[in-house]
mmCIF file with all atom_site columns, C-alpha atoms in Angstrom:
data_model
loop_
_atom_site.group_PDB
_atom_site.id
_atom_site.type_symbol
_atom_site.label_atom_id
_atom_site.label_alt_id
_atom_site.label_comp_id
_atom_site.label_asym_id
_atom_site.label_entity_id
_atom_site.label_seq_id
_atom_site.pdbx_PDB_ins_code
_atom_site.Cartn_x
_atom_site.Cartn_y
_atom_site.Cartn_z
_atom_site.occupancy
_atom_site.B_iso_or_equiv
_atom_site.pdbx_formal_charge
_atom_site.auth_seq_id
_atom_site.auth_comp_id
_atom_site.auth_asym_id
_atom_site.auth_atom_id
_atom_site.pdbx_PDB_model_num
ATOM 1   C CA . VAL A 1 1   ? -150.498 46.702 -156.016 1.00 73.00 ? 1   VAL A CA 1
ATOM 2   C CA . SER A 1 2   ? -147.082 48.360 -155.797 1.00 76.00 ? 2   SER A CA 1
ATOM 3   C CA . LEU A 1 3   ? -144.332 47.158 -158.103 1.00 78.00 ? 3   LEU A CA 1
ATOM 4   C CA . SER A 1 4   ? -140.731 47.206 -157.172 1.00 76.00 ? 4   SER A CA 1
ATOM 5   C CA . PRO A 1 5   ? -138.600 49.401 -159.437 1.00 67.00 ? 5   PRO A CA 1
ATOM 6   C CA . MET A 1 6   ? -136.397 47.427 -161.852 1.00 64.00 ? 6   MET A CA 1
ATOM 7   C CA . ALA A 1 7   ? -137.787 44.037 -160.803 1.00 74.00 ? 7   ALA A CA 1
ATOM 8   C CA . LEU A 1 8   ? -138.665 41.769 -163.720 1.00 77.00 ? 8   LEU A CA 1
ATOM 9   C CA . TYR A 1 9   ? -142.405 41.016 -164.007 1.00 83.00 ? 9   TYR A CA 1
ATOM 10  C CA . THR A 1 10  ? -144.311 38.867 -166.500 1.00 86.00 ? 10  THR A CA 1
ATOM 11  C CA . ALA A 1 11  ? -147.969 39.586 -167.417 1.00 88.00 ? 11  ALA A CA 1
ATOM 12  C CA . THR A 1 12  ? -150.200 36.975 -169.061 1.00 91.00 ? 12  THR A CA 1
ATOM 13  C CA . VAL A 1 13  ? -153.601 37.428 -170.654 1.00 91.00 ? 13  VAL A CA 1
ATOM 14  C CA . LYS A 1 14  ? -155.313 34.021 -170.558 1.00 93.00 ? 14  LYS A CA 1
ATOM 15  C CA . GLY A 1 15  ? -156.654 32.667 -173.913 1.00 89.00 ? 15  GLY A CA 1
ATOM 16  C CA . GLY A 1 16  ? -158.726 29.541 -174.689 1.00 89.00 ? 16  GLY A CA 1
ATOM 17  C CA . ALA A 1 17  ? -162.300 28.679 -173.607 1.00 86.00 ? 17  ALA A CA 1
ATOM 18  C CA . SER A 1 18  ? -161.804 29.989 -169.993 1.00 88.00 ? 18  SER A CA 1
ATOM 19  C CA . GLY A 1 19  ? -159.914 32.941 -171.002 1.00 88.00 ? 19  GLY A CA 1
ATOM 20  C CA . VAL A 1 20  ? -160.591 36.354 -172.546 1.00 89.00 ? 20  VAL A CA 1
ATOM 21  C CA . LEU A 1 21  ? -163.513 36.694 -174.883 1.00 86.00 ? 21  LEU A CA 1
ATOM 22  C CA . ASP A 1 22  ? -164.170 39.327 -177.552 1.00 85.00 ? 22  ASP A CA 1
ATOM 23  C CA . LEU A 1 23  ? -167.480 41.164 -177.818 1.00 87.00 ? 23  LEU A CA 1
ATOM 24  C CA . ASN A 1 24  ? -169.008 38.315 -179.810 1.00 89.00 ? 24  ASN A CA 1
ATOM 25  C CA . GLY A 1 25  ? -167.953 35.687 -177.330 1.00 87.00 ? 25  GLY A CA 1
ATOM 26  C CA . GLY A 1 26  ? -165.007 34.380 -179.337 1.00 87.00 ? 26  GLY A CA 1
ATOM 27  C CA . ALA A 1 27  ? -162.083 33.107 -177.280 1.00 88.00 ? 27  ALA A CA 1
ATOM 28  C CA . MET A 1 28  ? -158.604 34.459 -177.751 1.00 86.00 ? 28  MET A CA 1
ATOM 29  C CA . ILE A 1 29  ? -156.769 31.395 -179.255 1.00 87.00 ? 29  ILE A CA 1
ATOM 30  C CA . ALA A 1 30  ? -153.804 31.269 -176.984 1.00 88.00 ? 30  ALA A CA 1
ATOM 31  C CA . ASP A 1 31  ? -152.296 32.925 -173.908 1.00 90.00 ? 31  ASP A CA 1
ATOM 32  C CA . PHE A 1 32  ? -150.332 36.117 -174.549 1.00 87.00 ? 32  PHE A CA 1
ATOM 33  C CA . SER A 1 33  ? -147.501 37.017 -172.190 1.00 86.00 ? 33  SER A CA 1
ATOM 34  C CA . TRP A 1 34  ? -144.989 39.860 -171.988 1.00 80.00 ? 34  TRP A CA 1
ATOM 35  C CA . SER A 1 35  ? -142.298 40.997 -169.550 1.00 79.00 ? 35  SER A CA 1
ATOM 36  C CA . PHE A 1 36  ? -141.373 44.379 -168.278 1.00 72.00 ? 36  PHE A CA 1
ATOM 37  C CA . ARG A 1 37  ? -139.327 46.181 -165.650 1.00 68.00 ? 37  ARG A CA 1
ATOM 38  C CA . PRO A 1 38  ? -140.995 49.230 -164.029 1.00 72.00 ? 38  PRO A CA 1
ATOM 39  C CA . GLY A 1 39  ? -138.690 52.220 -164.030 1.00 61.00 ? 39  GLY A CA 1
ATOM 40  C CA . ALA A 1 40  ? -137.559 53.877 -160.863 1.00 55.00 ? 40  ALA A CA 1
ATOM 41  C CA . ARG A 1 41  ? -138.572 57.534 -160.385 1.00 56.00 ? 41  ARG A CA 1
ATOM 42  C CA . GLN A 1 42  ? -135.489 59.570 -160.291 1.00 56.00 ? 42  GLN A CA 1
ATOM 43  C CA . THR A 1 43  ? -134.224 63.102 -160.372 1.00 63.00 ? 43  THR A CA 1
ATOM 44  C CA . CYS A 1 44  ? -131.580 64.193 -162.649 1.00 73.00 ? 44  CYS A CA 1
ATOM 45  C CA . PRO A 1 45  ? -128.570 64.102 -163.043 1.00 77.00 ? 45  PRO A CA 1
ATOM 46  C CA . CYS A 1 46  ? -129.648 60.505 -163.656 1.00 80.00 ? 46  CYS A CA 1
ATOM 47  C CA . SER A 1 47  ? -128.210 57.237 -164.799 1.00 84.00 ? 47  SER A CA 1
ATOM 48  C CA . LEU A 1 48  ? -129.532 54.259 -166.723 1.00 83.00 ? 48  LEU A CA 1
ATOM 49  C CA . TRP A 1 49  ? -128.067 52.109 -163.949 1.00 77.00 ? 49  TRP A CA 1
ATOM 50  C CA . ASN A 1 50  ? -129.469 53.915 -160.760 1.00 72.00 ? 50  ASN A CA 1
ATOM 51  C CA . GLY A 1 51  ? -131.374 51.454 -158.639 1.00 63.00 ? 51  GLY A CA 1
ATOM 52  C CA . LEU A 1 52  ? -130.029 48.374 -160.388 1.00 62.00 ? 52  LEU A CA 1
ATOM 53  C CA . PRO A 1 53  ? -128.244 45.521 -158.804 1.00 60.00 ? 53  PRO A CA 1
ATOM 54  C CA . ALA A 1 54  ? -124.812 46.621 -157.539 1.00 67.00 ? 54  ALA A CA 1
ATOM 55  C CA . THR A 1 55  ? -122.857 44.062 -159.336 1.00 79.00 ? 55  THR A CA 1
ATOM 56  C CA . PRO A 1 56  ? -123.294 41.956 -162.500 1.00 87.00 ? 56  PRO A CA 1
ATOM 57  C CA . THR A 1 57  ? -123.525 38.199 -162.280 1.00 87.00 ? 57  THR A CA 1
ATOM 58  C CA . ASN A 1 58  ? -120.164 37.860 -164.293 1.00 90.00 ? 58  ASN A CA 1
ATOM 59  C CA . GLU A 1 59  ? -117.842 40.758 -163.370 1.00 91.00 ? 59  GLU A CA 1
ATOM 60  C CA . ALA A 1 60  ? -115.169 39.929 -165.893 1.00 93.00 ? 60  ALA A CA 1
ATOM 61  C CA . VAL A 1 61  ? -115.757 37.700 -168.924 1.00 94.00 ? 61  VAL A CA 1
ATOM 62  C CA . SER A 1 62  ? -113.119 37.700 -171.718 1.00 93.00 ? 62  SER A CA 1
ATOM 63  C CA . ASP A 1 63  ? -113.277 37.162 -175.373 1.00 85.00 ? 63  ASP A CA 1
ATOM 64  C CA . GLY A 1 64  ? -109.374 36.945 -175.304 1.00 90.00 ? 64  GLY A CA 1
ATOM 65  C CA . ILE A 1 65  ? -108.816 39.963 -177.555 1.00 95.00 ? 65  ILE A CA 1
ATOM 66  C CA . PRO A 1 66  ? -109.439 43.724 -177.046 1.00 96.00 ? 66  PRO A CA 1
ATOM 67  C CA . ILE A 1 67  ? -113.122 44.499 -177.204 1.00 96.00 ? 67  ILE A CA 1
ATOM 68  C CA . GLU A 1 68  ? -115.560 47.456 -177.169 1.00 96.00 ? 68  GLU A CA 1
ATOM 69  C CA . VAL A 1 69  ? -118.908 46.765 -175.609 1.00 95.00 ? 69  VAL A CA 1
ATOM 70  C CA . GLY A 1 70  ? -121.823 49.192 -175.387 1.00 94.00 ? 70  GLY A CA 1
ATOM 71  C CA . VAL A 1 71  ? -125.423 49.912 -174.678 1.00 94.00 ? 71  VAL A CA 1
ATOM 72  C CA . LYS A 1 72  ? -128.044 51.692 -176.840 1.00 96.00 ? 72  LYS A CA 1
ATOM 73  C CA . PHE A 1 73  ? -130.252 54.133 -174.918 1.00 96.00 ? 73  PHE A CA 1
ATOM 74  C CA . ARG A 1 74  ? -132.630 56.971 -175.378 1.00 95.00 ? 74  ARG A CA 1
ATOM 75  C CA . SER A 1 75  ? -134.070 59.688 -173.169 1.00 93.00 ? 75  SER A CA 1
ATOM 76  C CA . ASP A 1 76  ? -137.656 60.771 -172.915 1.00 90.00 ? 76  ASP A CA 1
ATOM 77  C CA . VAL A 1 77  ? -136.369 64.431 -172.672 1.00 89.00 ? 77  VAL A CA 1
ATOM 78  C CA . ALA A 1 78  ? -133.673 66.514 -174.228 1.00 90.00 ? 78  ALA A CA 1
ATOM 79  C CA . GLY A 1 79  ? -130.641 66.978 -172.000 1.00 91.00 ? 79  GLY A CA 1
ATOM 80  C CA . THR A 1 80  ? -126.940 66.577 -171.734 1.00 94.00 ? 80  THR A CA 1
ATOM 81  C CA . ILE A 1 81  ? -124.592 63.664 -171.177 1.00 95.00 ? 81  ILE A CA 1
ATOM 82  C CA . THR A 1 82  ? -121.951 64.670 -168.607 1.00 94.00 ? 82  THR A CA 1
ATOM 83  C CA . ALA A 1 83  ? -120.218 61.346 -167.799 1.00 95.00 ? 83  ALA A CA 1
ATOM 84  C CA . LEU A 1 84  ? -119.919 57.762 -168.862 1.00 95.00 ? 84  LEU A CA 1
ATOM 85  C CA . ARG A 1 85  ? -119.834 54.664 -166.735 1.00 92.00 ? 85  ARG A CA 1
ATOM 86  C CA . PHE A 1 86  ? -118.997 51.032 -166.853 1.00 94.00 ? 86  PHE A CA 1
ATOM 87  C CA . TYR A 1 87  ? -118.639 48.135 -164.416 1.00 93.00 ? 87  TYR A CA 1
ATOM 88  C CA . LYS A 1 88  ? -115.059 46.778 -164.055 1.00 94.00 ? 88  LYS A CA 1
ATOM 89  C CA . GLY A 1 89  ? -114.217 43.361 -162.640 1.00 94.00 ? 89  GLY A CA 1
ATOM 90  C CA . ALA A 1 90  ? -110.871 42.903 -161.042 1.00 94.00 ? 90  ALA A CA 1
ATOM 91  C CA . ALA A 1 91  ? -109.436 40.956 -164.082 1.00 95.00 ? 91  ALA A CA 1
ATOM 92  C CA . ASN A 1 92  ? -110.342 43.911 -166.409 1.00 94.00 ? 92  ASN A CA 1
ATOM 93  C CA . THR A 1 93  ? -107.049 45.724 -166.473 1.00 93.00 ? 93  THR A CA 1
ATOM 94  C CA . GLY A 1 94  ? -105.602 48.362 -168.709 1.00 93.00 ? 94  GLY A CA 1
ATOM 95  C CA . LEU A 1 95  ? -106.604 51.804 -169.896 1.00 95.00 ? 95  LEU A CA 1
ATOM 96  C CA . HIS A 1 96  ? -110.318 51.897 -170.614 1.00 97.00 ? 96  HIS A CA 1
ATOM 97  C CA . THR A 1 97  ? -111.737 54.467 -173.023 1.00 98.00 ? 97  THR A CA 1
ATOM 98  C CA . GLY A 1 98  ? -115.447 55.536 -172.958 1.00 98.00 ? 98  GLY A CA 1
ATOM 99  C CA . HIS A 1 99  ? -117.173 56.556 -176.100 1.00 98.00 ? 99  HIS A CA 1
ATOM 100 C CA . LEU A 1 100 ? -120.520 58.205 -176.928 1.00 98.00 ? 100 LEU A CA 1
ATOM 101 C CA . TRP A 1 101 ? -122.075 57.735 -180.406 1.00 98.00 ? 101 TRP A CA 1
ATOM 102 C CA . ASP A 1 102 ? -125.160 58.742 -182.288 1.00 97.00 ? 102 ASP A CA 1
ATOM 103 C CA . SER A 1 103 ? -127.179 56.046 -183.937 1.00 95.00 ? 103 SER A CA 1
ATOM 104 C CA . ALA A 1 104 ? -125.431 56.719 -187.243 1.00 96.00 ? 104 ALA A CA 1
ATOM 105 C CA . GLY A 1 105 ? -122.050 55.802 -185.713 1.00 96.00 ? 105 GLY A CA 1
ATOM 106 C CA . ASN A 1 106 ? -120.771 59.375 -185.377 1.00 98.00 ? 106 ASN A CA 1
ATOM 107 C CA . LEU A 1 107 ? -118.502 59.755 -182.373 1.00 98.00 ? 107 LEU A CA 1
ATOM 108 C CA . LEU A 1 108 ? -119.795 62.453 -180.118 1.00 98.00 ? 108 LEU A CA 1
ATOM 109 C CA . ALA A 1 109 ? -117.337 62.180 -177.232 1.00 98.00 ? 109 ALA A CA 1
ATOM 110 C CA . ALA A 1 110 ? -114.403 60.078 -176.098 1.00 98.00 ? 110 ALA A CA 1
ATOM 111 C CA . ILE A 1 111 ? -112.753 59.970 -172.630 1.00 97.00 ? 111 ILE A CA 1
ATOM 112 C CA . ASP A 1 112 ? -110.134 57.897 -170.953 1.00 97.00 ? 112 ASP A CA 1
ATOM 113 C CA . PHE A 1 113 ? -111.105 56.401 -167.512 1.00 97.00 ? 113 PHE A CA 1
ATOM 114 C CA . THR A 1 114 ? -108.397 57.605 -165.116 1.00 95.00 ? 114 THR A CA 1
ATOM 115 C CA . ASN A 1 115 ? -107.860 56.821 -161.400 1.00 93.00 ? 115 ASN A CA 1
ATOM 116 C CA . GLU A 1 116 ? -109.780 53.549 -161.776 1.00 95.00 ? 116 GLU A CA 1
ATOM 117 C CA . SER A 1 117 ? -110.557 51.468 -158.655 1.00 94.00 ? 117 SER A CA 1
ATOM 118 C CA . PRO A 1 118 ? -109.540 47.733 -158.863 1.00 94.00 ? 118 PRO A CA 1
ATOM 119 C CA . SER A 1 119 ? -113.226 46.779 -159.397 1.00 93.00 ? 119 SER A CA 1
ATOM 120 C CA . GLY A 1 120 ? -116.759 48.281 -159.293 1.00 92.00 ? 120 GLY A CA 1
ATOM 121 C CA . TRP A 1 121 ? -118.438 51.065 -161.052 1.00 91.00 ? 121 TRP A CA 1
ATOM 122 C CA . GLN A 1 122 ? -116.070 53.501 -162.934 1.00 94.00 ? 122 GLN A CA 1
ATOM 123 C CA . THR A 1 123 ? -117.089 56.975 -163.925 1.00 93.00 ? 123 THR A CA 1
ATOM 124 C CA . ALA A 1 124 ? -115.400 59.379 -166.277 1.00 95.00 ? 124 ALA A CA 1
ATOM 125 C CA . VAL A 1 125 ? -116.654 62.971 -166.355 1.00 95.00 ? 125 VAL A CA 1
ATOM 126 C CA . LEU A 1 126 ? -116.635 64.540 -169.890 1.00 96.00 ? 126 LEU A CA 1
ATOM 127 C CA . SER A 1 127 ? -114.680 67.803 -170.511 1.00 95.00 ? 127 SER A CA 1
ATOM 128 C CA . ALA A 1 128 ? -117.841 69.223 -171.992 1.00 95.00 ? 128 ALA A CA 1
ATOM 129 C CA . PRO A 1 129 ? -121.445 68.044 -171.699 1.00 95.00 ? 129 PRO A CA 1
ATOM 130 C CA . VAL A 1 130 ? -122.923 66.502 -174.884 1.00 97.00 ? 130 VAL A CA 1
ATOM 131 C CA . ALA A 1 131 ? -126.379 67.710 -175.799 1.00 96.00 ? 131 ALA A CA 1
ATOM 132 C CA . ILE A 1 132 ? -128.881 64.850 -176.608 1.00 96.00 ? 132 ILE A CA 1
ATOM 133 C CA . ASN A 1 133 ? -132.364 65.015 -178.141 1.00 96.00 ? 133 ASN A CA 1
ATOM 134 C CA . ALA A 1 134 ? -135.399 63.391 -176.792 1.00 93.00 ? 134 ALA A CA 1
ATOM 135 C CA . ASN A 1 135 ? -136.489 60.048 -178.178 1.00 95.00 ? 135 ASN A CA 1
ATOM 136 C CA . THR A 1 136 ? -133.341 59.613 -180.131 1.00 97.00 ? 136 THR A CA 1
ATOM 137 C CA . THR A 1 137 ? -130.967 56.606 -179.899 1.00 97.00 ? 137 THR A CA 1
ATOM 138 C CA . TYR A 1 138 ? -127.403 56.906 -178.684 1.00 98.00 ? 138 TYR A CA 1
ATOM 139 C CA . ILE A 1 139 ? -124.727 54.380 -177.853 1.00 97.00 ? 139 ILE A CA 1
ATOM 140 C CA . ALA A 1 140 ? -122.329 54.466 -174.809 1.00 97.00 ? 140 ALA A CA 1
ATOM 141 C CA . SER A 1 141 ? -119.460 52.117 -175.031 1.00 97.00 ? 141 SER A CA 1
ATOM 142 C CA . THR A 1 142 ? -116.257 51.168 -173.388 1.00 97.00 ? 142 THR A CA 1
ATOM 143 C CA . TYR A 1 143 ? -113.048 49.864 -174.921 1.00 97.00 ? 143 TYR A CA 1
ATOM 144 C CA . SER A 1 144 ? -111.301 47.106 -172.955 1.00 96.00 ? 144 SER A CA 1
ATOM 145 C CA . PRO A 1 145 ? -107.766 46.535 -174.178 1.00 95.00 ? 145 PRO A CA 1
ATOM 146 C CA . SER A 1 146 ? -107.599 43.246 -172.017 1.00 94.00 ? 146 SER A CA 1
ATOM 147 C CA . GLY A 1 147 ? -110.847 41.932 -173.600 1.00 95.00 ? 147 GLY A CA 1
ATOM 148 C CA . TYR A 1 148 ? -112.742 41.718 -170.302 1.00 95.00 ? 148 TYR A CA 1
ATOM 149 C CA . PHE A 1 149 ? -116.276 42.975 -169.745 1.00 95.00 ? 149 PHE A CA 1
ATOM 150 C CA . ALA A 1 150 ? -119.101 42.573 -167.385 1.00 93.00 ? 150 ALA A CA 1
ATOM 151 C CA . PHE A 1 151 ? -121.988 40.275 -168.455 1.00 89.00 ? 151 PHE A CA 1
ATOM 152 C CA . ASP A 1 152 ? -125.352 39.211 -167.296 1.00 86.00 ? 152 ASP A CA 1
ATOM 153 C CA . SER A 1 153 ? -127.028 36.612 -169.537 1.00 85.00 ? 153 SER A CA 1
ATOM 154 C CA . GLY A 1 154 ? -130.464 37.722 -170.794 1.00 83.00 ? 154 GLY A CA 1
ATOM 155 C CA . TYR A 1 155 ? -130.154 41.018 -168.968 1.00 81.00 ? 155 TYR A CA 1
ATOM 156 C CA . PHE A 1 156 ? -131.507 43.042 -171.929 1.00 81.00 ? 156 PHE A CA 1
ATOM 157 C CA . ALA A 1 157 ? -134.261 40.505 -172.886 1.00 84.00 ? 157 ALA A CA 1
ATOM 158 C CA . VAL A 1 158 ? -136.840 43.001 -171.809 1.00 83.00 ? 158 VAL A CA 1
ATOM 159 C CA . GLY A 1 159 ? -134.783 46.207 -171.825 1.00 84.00 ? 159 GLY A CA 1
ATOM 160 C CA . VAL A 1 160 ? -134.245 48.593 -169.000 1.00 84.00 ? 160 VAL A CA 1
ATOM 161 C CA . ASP A 1 161 ? -136.517 51.550 -168.182 1.00 82.00 ? 161 ASP A CA 1
ATOM 162 C CA . ASN A 1 162 ? -135.128 53.932 -165.564 1.00 82.00 ? 162 ASN A CA 1
ATOM 163 C CA . ARG A 1 163 ? -137.047 57.131 -166.511 1.00 82.00 ? 163 ARG A CA 1
ATOM 164 C CA . PRO A 1 164 ? -136.207 59.239 -168.230 1.00 88.00 ? 164 PRO A CA 1
ATOM 165 C CA . LEU A 1 165 ? -133.590 56.799 -169.693 1.00 90.00 ? 165 LEU A CA 1
ATOM 166 C CA . HIS A 1 166 ? -134.379 53.589 -171.577 1.00 90.00 ? 166 HIS A CA 1
ATOM 167 C CA . ALA A 1 167 ? -132.247 50.748 -173.080 1.00 91.00 ? 167 ALA A CA 1
ATOM 168 C CA . PRO A 1 168 ? -134.117 48.576 -175.650 1.00 92.00 ? 168 PRO A CA 1
ATOM 169 C CA . ALA A 1 169 ? -134.501 44.874 -175.399 1.00 88.00 ? 169 ALA A CA 1
#
């Protein structure tokens, strides 16, 4: 069976009398389920967002005050971060600033997004690549002075795996 990259799947192991039995014939008490998204095979340079739906469900949601939103991620391999991205809805106006942080909250890079389009994916190339370690958590974030951000309810319920990059649930 071939699975579609980035599609959400749920697997269930059946419990009860007609379900899975252990070596002594004992039944697993209840069903056990989990969800996952298979990663898309990609070559680098790569992005956590390659192969994902083109637009979020809610392109511009507002908290009414300036806000910084971000995503935790890690890489299977050591490498460098060369650019930051965010999705901008048409109502999300003003100068946006991207940040790259380590898991201890140390700022590794900051960049203003310039020449933004009215909406869609925005990319800012860092002036110098930032080295990252394998299997280490980092945070990429964007500051929105207008308080708007893109949002999909439950999007990270099972995390995102787009090898070699991963965002936890």
